[in-house]
Coordinates of N, CA and C in Angstrom, one line a residue:
S356 N 31.8 14.8 58.6 CA 30.7 14.1 58.2 C 29.9 14.8 57.0
G357 N 31.4 14.9 55.7 CA 31.1 15.0 54.6 C 31.1 16.7 54.0
E358 N 30.9 17.2 52.9 CA 31.5 18.7 52.1 C 30.1 19.2 52.6
L359 N 30.0 19.9 53.2 CA 28.4 21.5 53.2 C 28.9 22.6 52.6
N360 N 28.0 23.0 51.3 CA 28.0 24.2 50.9 C 26.9 25.0 51.1
K361 N 27.5 26.1 51.4 CA 25.9 26.8 52.0 C 26.3 28.4 51.0
T362 N 25.3 28.9 50.7 CA 25.6 30.3 50.3 C 24.2 31.2 50.8
F363 N 24.8 32.4 51.2 CA 23.8 32.8 51.6 C 23.9 34.4 50.6
T364 N 22.6 34.6 50.5 CA 22.2 36.5 48.8 C 21.3 37.0 50.2
A365 N 20.7 37.0 51.4 CA 20.6 37.8 52.6 C 20.8 37.5 53.9
S366 N 21.5 39.2 55.1 CA 22.0 38.8 55.8 C 21.5 37.7 56.9
G367 N 21.8 36.9 57.7 CA 21.0 36.0 58.4 C 21.7 35.4 59.9
S368 N 21.7 34.8 60.4 CA 22.4 33.7 61.3 C 22.5 32.3 60.4
Y369 N 23.4 31.9 61.0 CA 23.4 30.2 60.6 C 24.0 29.5 61.8
T370 N 23.8 28.3 62.1 CA 24.2 27.1 63.2 C 25.1 26.0 62.5
I371 N 26.4 25.9 63.1 CA 27.2 24.7 62.8 C 26.7 23.3 63.2
P372 N 26.4 22.8 61.9 CA 25.6 21.4 61.9 C 26.4 20.3 63.1
A373 N 26.3 19.4 63.5 CA 26.9 17.8 63.7 C 27.7 17.1 63.1
G374 N 29.1 17.8 63.3 CA 29.9 16.6 62.3 C 30.6 17.5 62.2
Y375 N 30.8 18.8 62.0 CA 31.9 19.3 61.2 C 32.8 20.0 62.3
T376 N 34.1 20.4 62.0 CA 35.2 20.8 62.9 C 36.2 22.0 62.5
K377 N 35.7 22.4 60.4 CA 36.4 23.1 59.8 C 35.2 23.8 58.8
M378 N 35.2 25.3 58.9 CA 34.9 25.6 57.4 C 35.4 26.5 56.7
D379 N 35.3 27.1 55.6 CA 36.3 27.9 54.9 C 34.7 28.9 54.6
L380 N 35.4 29.9 54.4 CA 34.5 30.7 54.3 C 34.9 31.9 53.0
F381 N 34.1 32.0 51.9 CA 34.5 33.2 50.9 C 33.1 34.9 50.8
A382 N 33.6 35.7 51.0 CA 32.8 36.3 51.6 C 33.0 37.4 50.1
V383 N 31.7 38.3 49.3 CA 31.8 39.0 48.3 C 30.9 40.7 49.0
G384 N 31.8 41.7 48.4 CA 31.6 42.6 48.7 C 30.5 43.4 48.0
G385 N 29.4 44.2 48.1 CA 28.8 44.8 47.3 C 29.3 46.0 45.9
G386 N 29.0 45.9 45.1 CA 29.1 46.1 44.3 C 28.8 47.9 44.3
S387 N 29.2 49.1 43.5 CA 29.3 50.6 43.9 C 28.2 51.0 42.6
A388 N 27.5 51.4 42.9 CA 26.6 52.2 41.9 C 27.2 52.8 40.7
G389 N 26.9 53.0 39.9 CA 27.6 54.0 38.5 C 26.9 55.3 38.8
L390 N 27.3 56.4 38.1 CA 27.3 57.8 38.6 C 26.7 58.5 37.3
H391 N 25.2 59.1 37.6 CA 24.3 59.6 36.9 C 25.0 60.5 35.7
G392 N 24.5 60.3 34.4 CA 25.5 61.0 33.6 C 24.9 62.5 33.5
F393 N 25.6 63.4 33.0 CA 25.3 65.0 32.9 C 24.2 64.9 31.4
S394 N 24.8 64.7 30.7 CA 23.7 64.7 29.3 C 23.3 63.6 28.1
R395 N 22.2 63.7 27.4 CA 22.4 62.4 26.6 C 23.1 61.7 25.9
T396 N 24.1 62.2 25.8 CA 24.9 62.1 24.6 C 26.5 61.9 25.5
I397 N 26.6 62.1 26.7 CA 27.9 61.3 27.6 C 26.9 60.9 28.7
G398 N 28.5 59.9 28.4 CA 28.0 58.2 29.3 C 28.7 58.9 30.7
S399 N 28.6 58.4 31.8 CA 28.7 58.3 33.0 C 29.9 57.0 33.8
G400 N 30.7 57.1 34.3 CA 31.6 55.9 35.4 C 30.7 54.9 35.4
G401 N 30.8 53.7 35.4 CA 30.3 53.0 36.0 C 30.8 52.6 37.4
G402 N 29.6 51.6 38.0 CA 30.6 52.0 39.8 C 31.7 50.1 39.4
G403 N 32.3 50.5 41.0 CA 33.3 49.6 40.8 C 32.9 48.1 41.6
G404 N 33.2 46.7 41.2 CA 33.3 45.8 41.8 C 33.7 45.8 43.2
G405 N 32.7 44.9 44.6 CA 33.1 44.3 45.7 C 34.4 44.1 45.5
Y406 N 35.2 44.0 47.1 CA 36.2 42.6 46.8 C 35.5 42.0 47.3
T407 N 36.6 40.5 47.1 CA 36.1 39.3 47.8 C 37.5 39.3 48.4
K408 N 37.0 38.5 49.1 CA 38.7 37.4 50.5 C 37.8 36.1 50.6
T409 N 38.7 34.7 51.1 CA 38.7 34.0 51.3 C 39.4 33.5 52.6
V410 N 38.7 32.9 53.7 CA 39.2 32.5 54.7 C 39.5 31.1 54.7
A411 N 40.5 30.2 54.9 CA 40.3 28.8 54.9 C 40.6 28.2 56.7
N412 N 40.4 26.9 56.4 CA 40.1 26.4 58.0 C 40.5 26.4 59.0
I413 N 38.9 27.2 59.1 CA 38.3 27.9 60.4 C 38.4 26.3 61.5
S414 N 38.1 26.4 62.6 CA 37.8 25.8 63.0 C 36.5 26.2 63.9
V415 N 35.4 24.7 64.1 CA 34.3 25.7 64.7 C 34.2 24.1 65.3
T416 N 32.4 24.4 66.2 CA 32.1 23.2 67.1 C 30.8 23.2 66.6
A417 N 30.1 22.3 66.7 CA 28.9 21.7 66.6 C 28.0 22.8 67.3
G418 N 27.0 23.4 67.0 CA 26.2 24.6 67.8 C 26.4 26.0 67.5
Q419 N 27.7 26.0 67.5 CA 28.3 28.1 67.0 C 27.1 28.7 66.2
S420 N 26.4 29.5 66.6 CA 26.1 30.5 65.7 C 26.8 31.4 65.0
L421 N 26.4 31.7 63.9 CA 27.4 32.7 63.3 C 26.3 33.7 62.5
S422 N 26.8 34.9 62.5 CA 26.3 36.4 61.9 C 26.9 36.6 60.4
V423 N 25.6 36.4 59.2 CA 26.0 36.7 58.2 C 26.0 38.0 57.5
I424 N 26.7 39.1 57.6 CA 26.3 40.4 57.1 C 26.0 40.4 55.4
I425 N 25.3 40.6 54.9 CA 25.6 40.3 53.4 C 25.5 41.9 52.8
G426 N 26.7 42.9 52.1 CA 26.5 43.9 51.7 C 26.0 44.5 50.5
S427 N 24.8 45.3 50.8 CA 23.8 45.6 49.8 C 25.0 46.7 48.6
G428 N 24.1 46.6 47.2 CA 24.7 47.4 45.9 C 24.4 48.6 46.3
G429 N 25.3 49.3 45.8 CA 24.9 50.9 46.3 C 23.7 51.6 44.9
S430 N 23.4 52.5 45.7 CA 22.5 53.3 44.6 C 22.6 54.1 43.9
G431 N 21.7 54.2 42.9 CA 21.6 54.9 41.4 C 21.1 55.5 41.6
V432 N 20.0 56.0 43.3 CA 19.5 57.8 43.0 C 20.3 58.5 43.7
V433 N 20.3 59.6 42.6 CA 20.6 61.2 43.6 C 20.7 61.1 45.0
G434 N 21.6 61.2 45.7 CA 21.8 61.8 47.0 C 21.7 60.2 47.5
G435 N 21.2 59.0 46.8 CA 21.6 57.4 47.9 C 23.4 57.0 48.3
P436 N 23.1 56.2 48.8 CA 24.8 55.6 49.2 C 25.4 55.3 48.4
R437 N 26.3 55.4 47.0 CA 26.9 54.9 45.7 C 27.8 54.2 45.9
R438 N 28.5 54.2 47.2 CA 29.5 53.0 47.6 C 28.6 51.3 48.0
G439 N 29.3 50.5 47.5 CA 28.4 49.0 47.4 C 28.7 48.9 49.4
G440 N 28.4 47.8 49.5 CA 28.3 47.7 51.3 C 28.9 46.5 51.9
T441 N 29.8 47.0 53.0 CA 30.9 45.2 53.8 C 29.9 44.1 53.9
S442 N 30.6 43.2 53.6 CA 29.7 42.1 53.9 C 31.1 41.2 54.8
Y443 N 30.2 40.8 55.9 CA 31.2 39.4 56.6 C 30.8 38.7 56.7
V444 N 31.5 37.5 58.6 CA 30.6 36.9 59.0 C 31.5 37.0 60.9
N445 N 31.0 37.0 61.5 CA 31.0 37.2 63.0 C 30.7 35.6 63.6
R446 N 31.7 34.9 64.1 CA 31.5 34.1 65.3 C 31.6 34.9 66.9
A447 N 30.5 34.8 66.9 CA 29.9 35.7 68.8 C 30.5 37.8 68.3
S448 N 31.3 37.9 69.0 CA 32.0 39.0 68.6 C 33.6 39.0 67.7
E449 N 34.2 38.2 67.3 CA 35.1 37.4 66.6 C 34.3 37.5 64.9
R450 N 35.4 38.7 64.7 CA 35.5 38.6 63.3 C 35.7 37.9 62.8
L451 N 35.3 37.1 61.6 CA 35.9 36.0 60.7 C 36.9 36.0 59.3
I452 N 35.7 37.3 59.0 CA 35.9 38.0 57.3 C 35.3 39.2 56.9
T453 N 35.7 39.9 56.4 CA 35.2 40.6 56.0 C 35.9 41.1 54.4
A454 N 34.7 41.8 53.3 CA 35.1 41.9 52.2 C 34.2 43.8 52.1
N455 N 35.0 44.7 52.0 CA 34.7 45.6 51.6 C 34.2 45.9 50.2
G456 N 33.2 46.7 50.4 CA 32.1 47.1 49.3 C 33.1 48.1 47.8
G457 N 32.0 48.0 47.1 CA 33.4 48.6 45.9 C 33.4 50.0 46.1
E458 N 34.0 50.8 45.3 CA 33.9 52.4 45.6 C 33.4 52.9 44.1
D459 N 32.8 54.0 44.7 CA 31.9 54.7 44.4 C 32.8 55.6 42.9
S460 N 31.7 55.7 42.2 CA 32.1 56.4 41.1 C 32.8 57.7 41.6
S461 N 33.6 58.6 40.3 CA 34.0 59.9 41.4 C 33.5 61.4 39.9
N462 N 33.6 62.3 40.3 CA 33.1 62.8 39.2 C 34.0 64.4 39.4
S463 N 33.5 65.8 38.3 CA 34.3 66.8 38.5 C 33.2 67.6 37.2
I464 N 33.2 68.6 37.6 CA 32.3 70.1 36.9 C 32.5 69.6 35.5
S465 N 34.3 69.7 35.3 CA 34.6 70.6 33.8 C 35.0 69.0 33.3
V466 N 35.3 67.7 34.3 CA 35.7 66.4 32.6 C 34.3 66.1 33.0
G467 N 34.2 64.3 32.3 CA 33.0 63.0 32.3 C 33.5 62.1 33.1
M468 N 32.9 61.7 34.1 CA 33.0 60.8 35.2 C 34.3 59.5 35.0
R469 N 34.4 59.4 36.5 CA 35.5 58.8 36.1 C 35.0 56.9 36.4
G470 N 35.3 56.2 36.4 CA 34.4 54.8 37.3 C 35.5 54.2 38.5
G471 N 34.3 53.7 39.3 CA 34.5 53.1 40.4 C 35.9 52.2 40.3
S472 N 36.7 52.3 41.6 CA 38.0 50.8 41.5 C 37.5 49.6 41.4
G473 N 38.2 48.2 40.4 CA 37.6 47.7 40.7 C 37.5 46.8 42.0
G474 N 36.7 45.7 42.5 CA 37.4 45.0 42.5 C 39.0 44.1 43.3
G475 N 39.4 44.1 44.9 CA 40.7 43.5 45.0 C 40.5 42.5 44.5
A476 N 41.7 41.5 44.7 CA 42.5 40.3 44.4 C 41.7 39.4 44.7
G477 N 40.7 38.6 44.3 CA 40.4 37.5 45.6 C 41.7 36.5 45.9
G478 N 41.0 36.5 47.5 CA 42.2 35.0 48.3 C 43.0 33.9 47.6
S479 N 43.6 33.8 48.2 CA 44.1 32.3 47.9 C 43.5 31.0 48.3
G480 N 42.7 30.1 47.6 CA 42.0 29.4 48.6 C 42.9 27.9 48.1
D481 N 43.4 27.1 50.2 CA 44.2 26.5 50.5 C 43.6 25.0 49.5
R482 N 42.2 24.8 49.7 CA 42.0 23.3 48.8 C 42.1 24.0 47.7
Y483 N 42.0 24.7 46.5 CA 42.3 24.7 44.6 C 43.6 25.0 44.3
N484 N 44.0 25.6 45.5 CA 45.3 26.4 45.4 C 45.4 27.7 44.1
I485 N 44.5 28.2 44.1 CA 43.9 29.0 42.7 C 44.2 31.0 43.3
N486 N 44.2 31.9 43.0 CA 44.7 33.0 43.0 C 43.8 33.7 42.4
G487 N 42.7 34.9 42.9 CA 41.9 35.7 41.8 C 43.3 36.2 41.5
A488 N 42.6 37.2 41.0 CA 43.3 38.4 39.7 C 42.8 39.9 40.5
A489 N 43.5 41.0 40.5 CA 43.2 42.3 41.1 C 42.0 42.7 40.6
G490 N 41.5 43.5 40.7 CA 40.3 44.6 39.9 C 41.2 45.7 39.6
G491 N 40.1 46.3 38.4 CA 40.7 47.2 37.5 C 41.1 48.2 37.9
S492 N 41.4 49.8 37.7 CA 42.0 50.8 37.7 C 40.4 52.3 38.0
N493 N 40.8 53.0 37.9 CA 40.1 53.8 37.7 C 39.7 53.9 36.3
G494 N 38.6 54.3 35.4 CA 38.9 54.7 34.1 C 39.3 56.2 34.1
S495 N 39.6 56.7 32.4 CA 39.8 57.5 32.7 C 38.7 58.8 32.3
A496 N 38.9 60.3 32.9 CA 37.4 61.0 32.9 C 37.9 61.7 31.2
G497 N 36.2 61.8 31.3 CA 35.8 61.8 30.3 C 35.7 63.7 29.2
D498 N 34.7 63.9 28.4 CA 34.7 65.3 28.0 C 33.9 66.5 29.0
S499 N 33.4 67.7 28.6 CA 33.0 68.5 29.2 C 31.4 68.0 29.4
I500 N 30.9 68.2 30.3 CA 28.7 67.8 30.8 C 28.5 68.8 30.8
S501 N 26.9 68.2 30.8 CA 26.4 70.0 31.5 C 24.8 68.5 31.8
G502 N 23.9 69.4 32.8 CA 22.5 67.9 33.3 C 22.7 67.2 33.6
G503 N 21.9 66.5 33.5 CA 21.9 65.0 34.3 C 20.8 64.0 34.8
S504 N 20.9 62.6 34.7 CA 19.5 61.8 35.6 C 20.4 61.1 36.2
S505 N 19.6 59.7 37.0 CA 19.7 59.1 37.6 C 20.7 57.4 37.2
G506 N 21.3 57.3 37.6 CA 22.3 56.2 37.1 C 21.5 55.3 38.2
G507 N 21.9 53.5 37.6 CA 21.2 52.4 37.7 C 21.9 51.9 38.6
S508 N 21.2 51.2 39.5 CA 21.5 50.5 41.2 C 22.8 49.3 40.9
G509 N 23.7 49.4 42.0 CA 24.4 48.7 41.8 C 24.5 47.0 41.4

């Protein structure tokens, strides 16, 4: 029945329309939050990007219901979840795709914060034959620090 593109920015359900027998999925996990800084002159590590994944040519039938879960970004609030949430799509009890959330920043009392790990490599797409690049590694730790405030949300 032609090409149909559907983008989800919030969790929900989706029913496969009539005339479609195959689908491709692309998922992105939530990015993590950066860690709070311990002084006004020394910054802190940024959050890691969410991982991505592509799955192509999944067989579907009209009327099938998909459950779409969108991973939220990590919270910059002290004591909040810094790690990004996992995004996934289920068909009944079958998990069709999973994209993990970004890793949270880490710290040490004697050094500045390291940034979270970057997102993983994007999956190859059968349709366009493009491979994604791997995310960056953790940043280096900084100098000694003291004090602190909340970081921004992921």
